[in-house]
């Protein structure tokens, strides 16, 4: 059985309650989820109290417990994982900024960059709002943004995941960035 089919079968079994299949699936996907999480947390310096492992574990738990329908292969799973990480990060930022959780109070940890942390959190929420607007206008462009921005995928990886040429990905990425920039500038 090839690894894409095996992963799909294992994930479906895990979602049906098979703990052993869940453990085996987690071992298969852990390196890629870790790469995506590291890109998300460190590449864009998202100010959360999550570390790479916590984001990977939270993503896997959400995915296995969600009722998402059938998986269409490994690439579909990683696309869903990128979306899940996006939602986890946005949820954490929103919770931290909520007034009932001391929204004006700024928590500092050793690994949080003191300068710009608040701006980065607000920026992440603004990007999410712009992405929701893009999703309504062009779902394919929104998926590309999720893979590139939230999944940390390169142009080549995005092209492979979406079944497009790298040139098309570059063109669509430029179009999506222009839309997002216009949304973010108001």
JSON list of N, CA and C in Angstrom, two decimals, residues 76-154:
[
{"chain": "A", "resi": 76, "resn": "UNK", "atom": "N", "xyz": [-4.93, 16.24, 0.53]},
{"chain": "A", "resi": 76, "resn": "UNK", "atom": "CA", "xyz": [-6.16, 16.77, 1.12]},
{"chain": "A", "resi": 76, "resn": "UNK", "atom": "C", "xyz": [-6.00, 16.90, 2.63]},
{"chain": "A", "resi": 77, "resn": "UNK", "atom": "N", "xyz": [-5.39, 15.90, 3.25]},
{"chain": "A", "resi": 77, "resn": "UNK", "atom": "CA", "xyz": [-5.16, 15.96, 4.69]},
{"chain": "A", "resi": 77, "resn": "UNK", "atom": "C", "xyz": [-4.30, 17.16, 5.06]},
{"chain": "A", "resi": 78, "resn": "UNK", "atom": "N", "xyz": [-3.18, 17.37, 4.34]},
{"chain": "A", "resi": 78, "resn": "UNK", "atom": "CA", "xyz": [-2.30, 18.48, 4.68]},
{"chain": "A", "resi": 78, "resn": "UNK", "atom": "C", "xyz": [-2.96, 19.83, 4.42]},
{"chain": "A", "resi": 79, "resn": "UNK", "atom": "N", "xyz": [-3.82, 19.90, 3.44]},
{"chain": "A", "resi": 79, "resn": "UNK", "atom": "CA", "xyz": [-4.57, 21.13, 3.21]},
{"chain": "A", "resi": 79, "resn": "UNK", "atom": "C", "xyz": [-5.49, 21.39, 4.41]},
{"chain": "A", "resi": 80, "resn": "UNK", "atom": "N", "xyz": [-6.18, 20.34, 4.87]},
{"chain": "A", "resi": 80, "resn": "UNK", "atom": "CA", "xyz": [-7.04, 20.48, 6.05]},
{"chain": "A", "resi": 80, "resn": "UNK", "atom": "C", "xyz": [-6.22, 20.81, 7.29]},
{"chain": "A", "resi": 81, "resn": "UNK", "atom": "N", "xyz": [-5.03, 20.23, 7.40]},
{"chain": "A", "resi": 81, "resn": "UNK", "atom": "CA", "xyz": [-4.16, 20.51, 8.56]},
{"chain": "A", "resi": 81, "resn": "UNK", "atom": "C", "xyz": [-3.73, 21.97, 8.57]},
{"chain": "A", "resi": 82, "resn": "UNK", "atom": "N", "xyz": [-3.41, 22.53, 7.40]},
{"chain": "A", "resi": 82, "resn": "UNK", "atom": "CA", "xyz": [-3.05, 23.94, 7.32]},
{"chain": "A", "resi": 82, "resn": "UNK", "atom": "C", "xyz": [-4.22, 24.82, 7.77]},
{"chain": "A", "resi": 83, "resn": "UNK", "atom": "N", "xyz": [-5.43, 24.46, 7.33]},
{"chain": "A", "resi": 83, "resn": "UNK", "atom": "CA", "xyz": [-6.62, 25.20, 7.76]},
{"chain": "A", "resi": 83, "resn": "UNK", "atom": "C", "xyz": [-6.81, 25.10, 9.27]},
{"chain": "A", "resi": 84, "resn": "UNK", "atom": "N", "xyz": [-6.63, 23.90, 9.81]},
{"chain": "A", "resi": 84, "resn": "UNK", "atom": "CA", "xyz": [-6.80, 23.70, 11.25]},
{"chain": "A", "resi": 84, "resn": "UNK", "atom": "C", "xyz": [-5.80, 24.54, 12.03]},
{"chain": "A", "resi": 85, "resn": "UNK", "atom": "N", "xyz": [-4.54, 24.57, 11.58]},
{"chain": "A", "resi": 85, "resn": "UNK", "atom": "CA", "xyz": [-3.52, 25.38, 12.27]},
{"chain": "A", "resi": 85, "resn": "UNK", "atom": "C", "xyz": [-3.88, 26.85, 12.21]},
{"chain": "A", "resi": 86, "resn": "UNK", "atom": "N", "xyz": [-4.40, 27.28, 11.09]},
{"chain": "A", "resi": 86, "resn": "UNK", "atom": "CA", "xyz": [-4.84, 28.68, 10.96]},
{"chain": "A", "resi": 86, "resn": "UNK", "atom": "C", "xyz": [-5.89, 28.98, 12.02]},
{"chain": "A", "resi": 87, "resn": "UNK", "atom": "N", "xyz": [-6.90, 28.11, 12.14]},
{"chain": "A", "resi": 87, "resn": "UNK", "atom": "CA", "xyz": [-7.97, 28.35, 13.09]},
{"chain": "A", "resi": 87, "resn": "UNK", "atom": "C", "xyz": [-7.48, 28.27, 14.54]},
{"chain": "A", "resi": 88, "resn": "UNK", "atom": "N", "xyz": [-6.57, 27.37, 14.82]},
{"chain": "A", "resi": 88, "resn": "UNK", "atom": "CA", "xyz": [-6.01, 27.25, 16.17]},
{"chain": "A", "resi": 88, "resn": "UNK", "atom": "C", "xyz": [-5.28, 28.53, 16.54]},
{"chain": "A", "resi": 89, "resn": "UNK", "atom": "N", "xyz": [-4.44, 29.02, 15.64]},
{"chain": "A", "resi": 89, "resn": "UNK", "atom": "CA", "xyz": [-3.68, 30.24, 15.92]},
{"chain": "A", "resi": 89, "resn": "UNK", "atom": "C", "xyz": [-4.60, 31.45, 16.09]},
{"chain": "A", "resi": 90, "resn": "UNK", "atom": "N", "xyz": [-5.57, 31.59, 15.21]},
{"chain": "A", "resi": 90, "resn": "UNK", "atom": "CA", "xyz": [-6.50, 32.71, 15.31]},
{"chain": "A", "resi": 90, "resn": "UNK", "atom": "C", "xyz": [-7.29, 32.63, 16.62]},
{"chain": "A", "resi": 91, "resn": "UNK", "atom": "N", "xyz": [-7.73, 31.43, 16.98]},
{"chain": "A", "resi": 91, "resn": "UNK", "atom": "CA", "xyz": [-8.46, 31.25, 18.24]},
{"chain": "A", "resi": 91, "resn": "UNK", "atom": "C", "xyz": [-7.60, 31.65, 19.43]},
{"chain": "A", "resi": 92, "resn": "UNK", "atom": "N", "xyz": [-6.35, 31.25, 19.43]},
{"chain": "A", "resi": 92, "resn": "UNK", "atom": "CA", "xyz": [-5.46, 31.60, 20.55]},
{"chain": "A", "resi": 92, "resn": "UNK", "atom": "C", "xyz": [-5.23, 33.10, 20.63]},
{"chain": "A", "resi": 93, "resn": "UNK", "atom": "N", "xyz": [-5.01, 33.74, 19.50]},
{"chain": "A", "resi": 93, "resn": "UNK", "atom": "CA", "xyz": [-4.80, 35.19, 19.50]},
{"chain": "A", "resi": 93, "resn": "UNK", "atom": "C", "xyz": [-6.05, 35.91, 19.98]},
{"chain": "A", "resi": 94, "resn": "UNK", "atom": "N", "xyz": [-7.21, 35.49, 19.49]},
{"chain": "A", "resi": 94, "resn": "UNK", "atom": "CA", "xyz": [-8.46, 36.13, 19.91]},
{"chain": "A", "resi": 94, "resn": "UNK", "atom": "C", "xyz": [-8.71, 35.94, 21.40]},
{"chain": "A", "resi": 95, "resn": "UNK", "atom": "N", "xyz": [-8.45, 34.73, 21.91]},
{"chain": "A", "resi": 95, "resn": "UNK", "atom": "CA", "xyz": [-8.63, 34.48, 23.35]},
{"chain": "A", "resi": 95, "resn": "UNK", "atom": "C", "xyz": [-7.72, 35.37, 24.18]},
{"chain": "A", "resi": 96, "resn": "UNK", "atom": "N", "xyz": [-6.48, 35.51, 23.73]},
{"chain": "A", "resi": 96, "resn": "UNK", "atom": "CA", "xyz": [-5.53, 36.35, 24.47]},
{"chain": "A", "resi": 96, "resn": "UNK", "atom": "C", "xyz": [-5.94, 37.81, 24.46]},
{"chain": "A", "resi": 97, "resn": "UNK", "atom": "N", "xyz": [-6.58, 38.24, 23.39]},
{"chain": "A", "resi": 97, "resn": "UNK", "atom": "CA", "xyz": [-6.95, 39.65, 23.29]},
{"chain": "A", "resi": 97, "resn": "UNK", "atom": "C", "xyz": [-8.32, 39.96, 23.88]},
{"chain": "A", "resi": 98, "resn": "UNK", "atom": "N", "xyz": [-9.06, 38.94, 24.25]},
{"chain": "A", "resi": 98, "resn": "UNK", "atom": "CA", "xyz": [-10.40, 39.15, 24.79]},
{"chain": "A", "resi": 98, "resn": "UNK", "atom": "C", "xyz": [-10.33, 39.88, 26.13]},
{"chain": "A", "resi": 99, "resn": "UNK", "atom": "N", "xyz": [-11.22, 40.82, 26.34]},
{"chain": "A", "resi": 99, "resn": "UNK", "atom": "CA", "xyz": [-11.21, 41.60, 27.57]},
{"chain": "A", "resi": 99, "resn": "UNK", "atom": "C", "xyz": [-11.40, 40.72, 28.81]},
{"chain": "A", "resi": 100, "resn": "UNK", "atom": "N", "xyz": [-12.22, 39.71, 28.71]},
{"chain": "A", "resi": 100, "resn": "UNK", "atom": "CA", "xyz": [-12.46, 38.89, 29.90]},
{"chain": "A", "resi": 100, "resn": "UNK", "atom": "C", "xyz": [-11.25, 38.06, 30.28]},
{"chain": "A", "resi": 101, "resn": "UNK", "atom": "N", "xyz": [-10.27, 38.01, 29.38]},
{"chain": "A", "resi": 101, "resn": "UNK", "atom": "CA", "xyz": [-9.02, 37.32, 29.68]},
{"chain": "A", "resi": 101, "resn": "UNK", "atom": "C", "xyz": [-7.89, 38.33, 29.89]},
{"chain": "A", "resi": 102, "resn": "UNK", "atom": "N", "xyz": [-8.24, 39.57, 30.16]},
{"chain": "A", "resi": 102, "resn": "UNK", "atom": "CA", "xyz": [-7.21, 40.60, 30.37]},
{"chain": "A", "resi": 102, "resn": "UNK", "atom": "C", "xyz": [-6.64, 41.08, 29.06]},
{"chain": "A", "resi": 103, "resn": "UNK", "atom": "N", "xyz": [-7.49, 41.37, 28.09]},
{"chain": "A", "resi": 103, "resn": "UNK", "atom": "CA", "xyz": [-7.07, 41.72, 26.74]},
{"chain": "A", "resi": 103, "resn": "UNK", "atom": "C", "xyz": [-6.08, 42.86, 26.64]},
{"chain": "A", "resi": 104, "resn": "UNK", "atom": "N", "xyz": [-6.16, 43.84, 27.54]},
{"chain": "A", "resi": 104, "resn": "UNK", "atom": "CA", "xyz": [-5.21, 44.95, 27.49]},
{"chain": "A", "resi": 104, "resn": "UNK", "atom": "C", "xyz": [-3.87, 44.58, 28.12]},
{"chain": "A", "resi": 105, "resn": "UNK", "atom": "N", "xyz": [-3.87, 43.55, 28.92]},
{"chain": "A", "resi": 105, "resn": "UNK", "atom": "CA", "xyz": [-2.66, 43.12, 29.61]},
{"chain": "A", "resi": 105, "resn": "UNK", "atom": "C", "xyz": [-1.79, 42.34, 28.64]},
{"chain": "A", "resi": 106, "resn": "UNK", "atom": "N", "xyz": [-0.53, 42.65, 28.54]},
{"chain": "A", "resi": 106, "resn": "UNK", "atom": "CA", "xyz": [0.37, 41.99, 27.60]},
{"chain": "A", "resi": 106, "resn": "UNK", "atom": "C", "xyz": [1.25, 40.98, 28.32]},
{"chain": "A", "resi": 107, "resn": "UNK", "atom": "N", "xyz": [1.03, 39.71, 28.06]},
{"chain": "A", "resi": 107, "resn": "UNK", "atom": "CA", "xyz": [1.83, 38.64, 28.65]},
{"chain": "A", "resi": 107, "resn": "UNK", "atom": "C", "xyz": [3.15, 38.55, 27.90]},
{"chain": "A", "resi": 108, "resn": "UNK", "atom": "N", "xyz": [4.24, 38.42, 28.64]},
{"chain": "A", "resi": 108, "resn": "UNK", "atom": "CA", "xyz": [5.56, 38.30, 28.03]},
{"chain": "A", "resi": 108, "resn": "UNK", "atom": "C", "xyz": [6.21, 37.01, 28.49]},
{"chain": "A", "resi": 109, "resn": "UNK", "atom": "N", "xyz": [6.75, 36.27, 27.57]},
{"chain": "A", "resi": 109, "resn": "UNK", "atom": "CA", "xyz": [7.52, 35.08, 27.90]},
{"chain": "A", "resi": 109, "resn": "UNK", "atom": "C", "xyz": [8.91, 35.25, 27.29]},
{"chain": "A", "resi": 110, "resn": "UNK", "atom": "N", "xyz": [9.80, 34.38, 27.66]},
{"chain": "A", "resi": 110, "resn": "UNK", "atom": "CA", "xyz": [11.17, 34.50, 27.15]},
{"chain": "A", "resi": 110, "resn": "UNK", "atom": "C", "xyz": [11.24, 34.35, 25.64]},
{"chain": "A", "resi": 111, "resn": "UNK", "atom": "N", "xyz": [10.36, 33.55, 25.06]},
{"chain": "A", "resi": 111, "resn": "UNK", "atom": "CA", "xyz": [10.43, 33.36, 23.61]},
{"chain": "A", "resi": 111, "resn": "UNK", "atom": "C", "xyz": [9.52, 34.30, 22.84]},
{"chain": "A", "resi": 112, "resn": "UNK", "atom": "N", "xyz": [8.80, 35.18, 23.52]},
{"chain": "A", "resi": 112, "resn": "UNK", "atom": "CA", "xyz": [7.96, 36.17, 22.84]},
{"chain": "A", "resi": 112, "resn": "UNK", "atom": "C", "xyz": [8.81, 37.40, 22.56]},
{"chain": "A", "resi": 113, "resn": "UNK", "atom": "N", "xyz": [8.77, 37.88, 21.35]},
{"chain": "A", "resi": 113, "resn": "UNK", "atom": "CA", "xyz": [9.51, 39.09, 21.02]},
{"chain": "A", "resi": 113, "resn": "UNK", "atom": "C", "xyz": [8.68, 40.27, 21.53]},
{"chain": "A", "resi": 114, "resn": "UNK", "atom": "N", "xyz": [9.24, 40.99, 22.49]},
{"chain": "A", "resi": 114, "resn": "UNK", "atom": "CA", "xyz": [8.50, 42.06, 23.17]},
{"chain": "A", "resi": 114, "resn": "UNK", "atom": "C", "xyz": [8.08, 43.15, 22.19]},
{"chain": "A", "resi": 115, "resn": "UNK", "atom": "N", "xyz": [8.94, 43.50, 21.27]},
{"chain": "A", "resi": 115, "resn": "UNK", "atom": "CA", "xyz": [8.60, 44.56, 20.34]},
{"chain": "A", "resi": 115, "resn": "UNK", "atom": "C", "xyz": [7.82, 43.99, 19.18]},
{"chain": "A", "resi": 116, "resn": "UNK", "atom": "N", "xyz": [6.68, 44.54, 18.92]},
{"chain": "A", "resi": 116, "resn": "UNK", "atom": "CA", "xyz": [5.90, 44.12, 17.77]},
{"chain": "A", "resi": 116, "resn": "UNK", "atom": "C", "xyz": [4.99, 42.94, 18.00]},
{"chain": "A", "resi": 117, "resn": "UNK", "atom": "N", "xyz": [4.96, 42.36, 19.18]},
{"chain": "A", "resi": 117, "resn": "UNK", "atom": "CA", "xyz": [4.13, 41.18, 19.41]},
{"chain": "A", "resi": 117, "resn": "UNK", "atom": "C", "xyz": [2.65, 41.51, 19.28]},
{"chain": "A", "resi": 118, "resn": "UNK", "atom": "N", "xyz": [2.24, 42.65, 19.82]},
{"chain": "A", "resi": 118, "resn": "UNK", "atom": "CA", "xyz": [0.84, 43.05, 19.74]},
{"chain": "A", "resi": 118, "resn": "UNK", "atom": "C", "xyz": [0.46, 43.35, 18.31]},
{"chain": "A", "resi": 119, "resn": "UNK", "atom": "N", "xyz": [1.31, 44.07, 17.61]},
{"chain": "A", "resi": 119, "resn": "UNK", "atom": "CA", "xyz": [1.04, 44.39, 16.21]},
{"chain": "A", "resi": 119, "resn": "UNK", "atom": "C", "xyz": [0.94, 43.12, 15.37]},
{"chain": "A", "resi": 120, "resn": "UNK", "atom": "N", "xyz": [1.80, 42.15, 15.66]},
{"chain": "A", "resi": 120, "resn": "UNK", "atom": "CA", "xyz": [1.77, 40.89, 14.90]},
{"chain": "A", "resi": 120, "resn": "UNK", "atom": "C", "xyz": [0.47, 40.14, 15.16]},
{"chain": "A", "resi": 121, "resn": "UNK", "atom": "N", "xyz": [-0.02, 40.16, 16.39]},
{"chain": "A", "resi": 121, "resn": "UNK", "atom": "CA", "xyz": [-1.28, 39.48, 16.71]},
{"chain": "A", "resi": 121, "resn": "UNK", "atom": "C", "xyz": [-2.44, 40.15, 15.99]},
{"chain": "A", "resi": 122, "resn": "UNK", "atom": "N", "xyz": [-2.49, 41.46, 16.03]},
{"chain": "A", "resi": 122, "resn": "UNK", "atom": "CA", "xyz": [-3.55, 42.18, 15.33]},
{"chain": "A", "resi": 122, "resn": "UNK", "atom": "C", "xyz": [-3.45, 41.96, 13.83]},
{"chain": "A", "resi": 123, "resn": "UNK", "atom": "N", "xyz": [-2.22, 41.91, 13.33]},
{"chain": "A", "resi": 123, "resn": "UNK", "atom": "CA", "xyz": [-2.01, 41.67, 11.91]},
{"chain": "A", "resi": 123, "resn": "UNK", "atom": "C", "xyz": [-2.54, 40.30, 11.50]},
{"chain": "A", "resi": 124, "resn": "UNK", "atom": "N", "xyz": [-2.31, 39.29, 12.35]},
{"chain": "A", "resi": 124, "resn": "UNK", "atom": "CA", "xyz": [-2.77, 37.94, 12.05]},
{"chain": "A", "resi": 124, "resn": "UNK", "atom": "C", "xyz": [-4.29, 37.91, 11.97]},
{"chain": "A", "resi": 125, "resn": "UNK", "atom": "N", "xyz": [-4.97, 38.61, 12.86]},
{"chain": "A", "resi": 125, "resn": "UNK", "atom": "CA", "xyz": [-6.43, 38.66, 12.83]},
{"chain": "A", "resi": 125, "resn": "UNK", "atom": "C", "xyz": [-6.91, 39.42, 11.59]},
{"chain": "A", "resi": 126, "resn": "UNK", "atom": "N", "xyz": [-6.21, 40.49, 11.23]},
{"chain": "A", "resi": 126, "resn": "UNK", "atom": "CA", "xyz": [-6.57, 41.24, 10.02]},
{"chain": "A", "resi": 126, "resn": "UNK", "atom": "C", "xyz": [-6.39, 40.38, 8.77]},
{"chain": "A", "resi": 127, "resn": "UNK", "atom": "N", "xyz": [-5.30, 39.62, 8.72]},
{"chain": "A", "resi": 127, "resn": "UNK", "atom": "CA", "xyz": [-5.06, 38.73, 7.58]},
{"chain": "A", "resi": 127, "resn": "UNK", "atom": "C", "xyz": [-6.16, 37.68, 7.50]},
{"chain": "A", "resi": 128, "resn": "UNK", "atom": "N", "xyz": [-6.57, 37.16, 8.65]},
{"chain": "A", "resi": 128, "resn": "UNK", "atom": "CA", "xyz": [-7.65, 36.17, 8.66]},
{"chain": "A", "resi": 128, "resn": "UNK", "atom": "C", "xyz": [-8.94, 36.76, 8.11]},
{"chain": "A", "resi": 129, "resn": "UNK", "atom": "N", "xyz": [-9.27, 37.98, 8.51]},
{"chain": "A", "resi": 129, "resn": "UNK", "atom": "CA", "xyz": [-10.48, 38.63, 8.00]},
{"chain": "A", "resi": 129, "resn": "UNK", "atom": "C", "xyz": [-10.39, 38.85, 6.49]},
{"chain": "A", "resi": 130, "resn": "UNK", "atom": "N", "xyz": [-9.22, 39.25, 6.02]},
{"chain": "A", "resi": 130, "resn": "UNK", "atom": "CA", "xyz": [-9.02, 39.43, 4.58]},
{"chain": "A", "resi": 130, "resn": "UNK", "atom": "C", "xyz": [-9.14, 38.10, 3.84]},
{"chain": "A", "resi": 131, "resn": "UNK", "atom": "N", "xyz": [-8.64, 37.04, 4.46]},
{"chain": "A", "resi": 131, "resn": "UNK", "atom": "CA", "xyz": [-8.72, 35.72, 3.85]},
{"chain": "A", "resi": 131, "resn": "UNK", "atom": "C", "xyz": [-10.17, 35.23, 3.77]},
{"chain": "A", "resi": 132, "resn": "UNK", "atom": "N", "xyz": [-10.97, 35.55, 4.77]},
{"chain": "A", "resi": 132, "resn": "UNK", "atom": "CA", "xyz": [-12.40, 35.20, 4.73]},
{"chain": "A", "resi": 132, "resn": "UNK", "atom": "C", "xyz": [-13.07, 35.93, 3.56]},
{"chain": "A", "resi": 133, "resn": "UNK", "atom": "N", "xyz": [-12.71, 37.19, 3.35]},
{"chain": "A", "resi": 133, "resn": "UNK", "atom": "CA", "xyz": [-13.27, 37.95, 2.22]},
{"chain": "A", "resi": 133, "resn": "UNK", "atom": "C", "xyz": [-12.82, 37.33, 0.89]},
{"chain": "A", "resi": 134, "resn": "UNK", "atom": "N", "xyz": [-11.57, 36.91, 0.81]},
{"chain": "A", "resi": 134, "resn": "UNK", "atom": "CA", "xyz": [-11.07, 36.25, -0.41]},
{"chain": "A", "resi": 134, "resn": "UNK", "atom": "C", "xyz": [-11.77, 34.92, -0.63]},
{"chain": "A", "resi": 135, "resn": "UNK", "atom": "N", "xyz": [-12.04, 34.18, 0.44]},
{"chain": "A", "resi": 135, "resn": "UNK", "atom": "CA", "xyz": [-12.74, 32.90, 0.35]},
{"chain": "A", "resi": 135, "resn": "UNK", "atom": "C", "xyz": [-14.11, 33.09, -0.30]},
{"chain": "A", "resi": 136, "resn": "UNK", "atom": "N", "xyz": [-14.79, 34.16, 0.05]},
{"chain": "A", "resi": 136, "resn": "UNK", "atom": "CA", "xyz": [-16.11, 34.43, -0.52]},
{"chain": "A", "resi": 136, "resn": "UNK", "atom": "C", "xyz": [-16.01, 34.79, -2.00]},
{"chain": "A", "resi": 137, "resn": "UNK", "atom": "N", "xyz": [-14.93, 35.48, -2.38]},
{"chain": "A", "resi": 137, "resn": "UNK", "atom": "CA", "xyz": [-14.75, 35.91, -3.75]},
{"chain": "A", "resi": 137, "resn": "UNK", "atom": "C", "xyz": [-14.19, 34.80, -4.64]},
{"chain": "A", "resi": 138, "resn": "UNK", "atom": "N", "xyz": [-13.14, 34.11, -4.15]},
{"chain": "A", "resi": 138, "resn": "UNK", "atom": "CA", "xyz": [-12.47, 33.09, -4.95]},
{"chain": "A", "resi": 138, "resn": "UNK", "atom": "C", "xyz": [-11.89, 32.01, -4.03]},
{"chain": "A", "resi": 139, "resn": "UNK", "atom": "N", "xyz": [-12.64, 30.94, -3.79]},
{"chain": "A", "resi": 139, "resn": "UNK", "atom": "CA", "xyz": [-12.19, 29.88, -2.89]},
{"chain": "A", "resi": 139, "resn": "UNK", "atom": "C", "xyz": [-10.85, 29.24, -3.29]},
{"chain": "A", "resi": 140, "resn": "UNK", "atom": "N", "xyz": [-10.57, 29.15, -4.58]},
{"chain": "A", "resi": 140, "resn": "UNK", "atom": "CA", "xyz": [-9.31, 28.55, -5.03]},
{"chain": "A", "resi": 140, "resn": "UNK", "atom": "C", "xyz": [-8.12, 29.42, -4.61]},
{"chain": "A", "resi": 141, "resn": "UNK", "atom": "N", "xyz": [-8.26, 30.74, -4.73]},
{"chain": "A", "resi": 141, "resn": "UNK", "atom": "CA", "xyz": [-7.18, 31.63, -4.29]},
{"chain": "A", "resi": 141, "resn": "UNK", "atom": "C", "xyz": [-7.01, 31.56, -2.78]},
{"chain": "A", "resi": 142, "resn": "UNK", "atom": "N", "xyz": [-8.11, 31.45, -2.06]},
{"chain": "A", "resi": 142, "resn": "UNK", "atom": "CA", "xyz": [-8.03, 31.35, -0.60]},
{"chain": "A", "resi": 142, "resn": "UNK", "atom": "C", "xyz": [-7.31, 30.08, -0.19]},
{"chain": "A", "resi": 143, "resn": "UNK", "atom": "N", "xyz": [-7.57, 28.98, -0.89]},
{"chain": "A", "resi": 143, "resn": "UNK", "atom": "CA", "xyz": [-6.87, 27.73, -0.59]},
{"chain": "A", "resi": 143, "resn": "UNK", "atom": "C", "xyz": [-5.37, 27.87, -0.85]},
{"chain": "A", "resi": 144, "resn": "UNK", "atom": "N", "xyz": [-5.01, 28.54, -1.92]},
{"chain": "A", "resi": 144, "resn": "UNK", "atom": "CA", "xyz": [-3.60, 28.79, -2.22]},
{"chain": "A", "resi": 144, "resn": "UNK", "atom": "C", "xyz": [-2.95, 29.59, -1.10]},
{"chain": "A", "resi": 145, "resn": "UNK", "atom": "N", "xyz": [-3.63, 30.62, -0.61]},
{"chain": "A", "resi": 145, "resn": "UNK", "atom": "CA", "xyz": [-3.09, 31.44, 0.48]},
{"chain": "A", "resi": 145, "resn": "UNK", "atom": "C", "xyz": [-2.91, 30.60, 1.75]},
{"chain": "A", "resi": 146, "resn": "UNK", "atom": "N", "xyz": [-3.89, 29.76, 2.05]},
{"chain": "A", "resi": 146, "resn": "UNK", "atom": "CA", "xyz": [-3.77, 28.91, 3.24]},
{"chain": "A", "resi": 146, "resn": "UNK", "atom": "C", "xyz": [-2.55, 28.01, 3.16]},
{"chain": "A", "resi": 147, "resn": "UNK", "atom": "N", "xyz": [-2.33, 27.43, 1.99]},
{"chain": "A", "resi": 147, "resn": "UNK", "atom": "CA", "xyz": [-1.17, 26.56, 1.84]},
{"chain": "A", "resi": 147, "resn": "UNK", "atom": "C", "xyz": [0.14, 27.34, 1.94]},
{"chain": "A", "resi": 148, "resn": "UNK", "atom": "N", "xyz": [0.22, 28.49, 1.29]},
{"chain": "A", "resi": 148, "resn": "UNK", "atom": "CA", "xyz": [1.46, 29.27, 1.30]},
{"chain": "A", "resi": 148, "resn": "UNK", "atom": "C", "xyz": [1.68, 29.96, 2.65]},
{"chain": "A", "resi": 149, "resn": "UNK", "atom": "N", "xyz": [0.67, 30.68, 3.14]},
{"chain": "A", "resi": 149, "resn": "UNK", "atom": "CA", "xyz": [0.85, 31.50, 4.34]},
{"chain": "A", "resi": 149, "resn": "UNK", "atom": "C", "xyz": [0.73, 30.68, 5.62]},
{"chain": "A", "resi": 150, "resn": "UNK", "atom": "N", "xyz": [-0.33, 29.87, 5.71]},
{"chain": "A", "resi": 150, "resn": "UNK", "atom": "CA", "xyz": [-0.55, 29.12, 6.94]},
{"chain": "A", "resi": 150, "resn": "UNK", "atom": "C", "xyz": [0.13, 27.76, 6.93]},
{"chain": "A", "resi": 151, "resn": "UNK", "atom": "N", "xyz": [0.30, 27.17, 5.77]},
{"chain": "A", "resi": 151, "resn": "UNK", "atom": "CA", "xyz": [0.93, 25.86, 5.68]},
{"chain": "A", "resi": 151, "resn": "UNK", "atom": "C", "xyz": [2.43, 25.93, 5.49]},
{"chain": "A", "resi": 152, "resn": "UNK", "atom": "N", "xyz": [2.95, 27.09, 5.11]},
{"chain": "A", "resi": 152, "resn": "UNK", "atom": "CA", "xyz": [4.38, 27.25, 4.91]},
{"chain": "A", "resi": 152, "resn": "UNK", "atom": "C", "xyz": [4.90, 26.53, 3.67]},
{"chain": "A", "resi": 153, "resn": "UNK", "atom": "N", "xyz": [4.01, 26.24, 2.73]},
{"chain": "A", "resi": 153, "resn": "UNK", "atom": "CA", "xyz": [4.39, 25.53, 1.52]},
{"chain": "A", "resi": 153, "resn": "UNK", "atom": "C", "xyz": [5.16, 26.45, 0.58]},
{"chain": "A", "resi": 154, "resn": "UNK", "atom": "N", "xyz": [6.11, 25.88, -0.15]},
{"chain": "A", "resi": 154, "resn": "UNK", "atom": "CA", "xyz": [6.83, 26.60, -1.19]},
{"chain": "A", "resi": 154, "resn": "UNK", "atom": "C", "xyz": [5.95, 26.65, -2.43]}
]
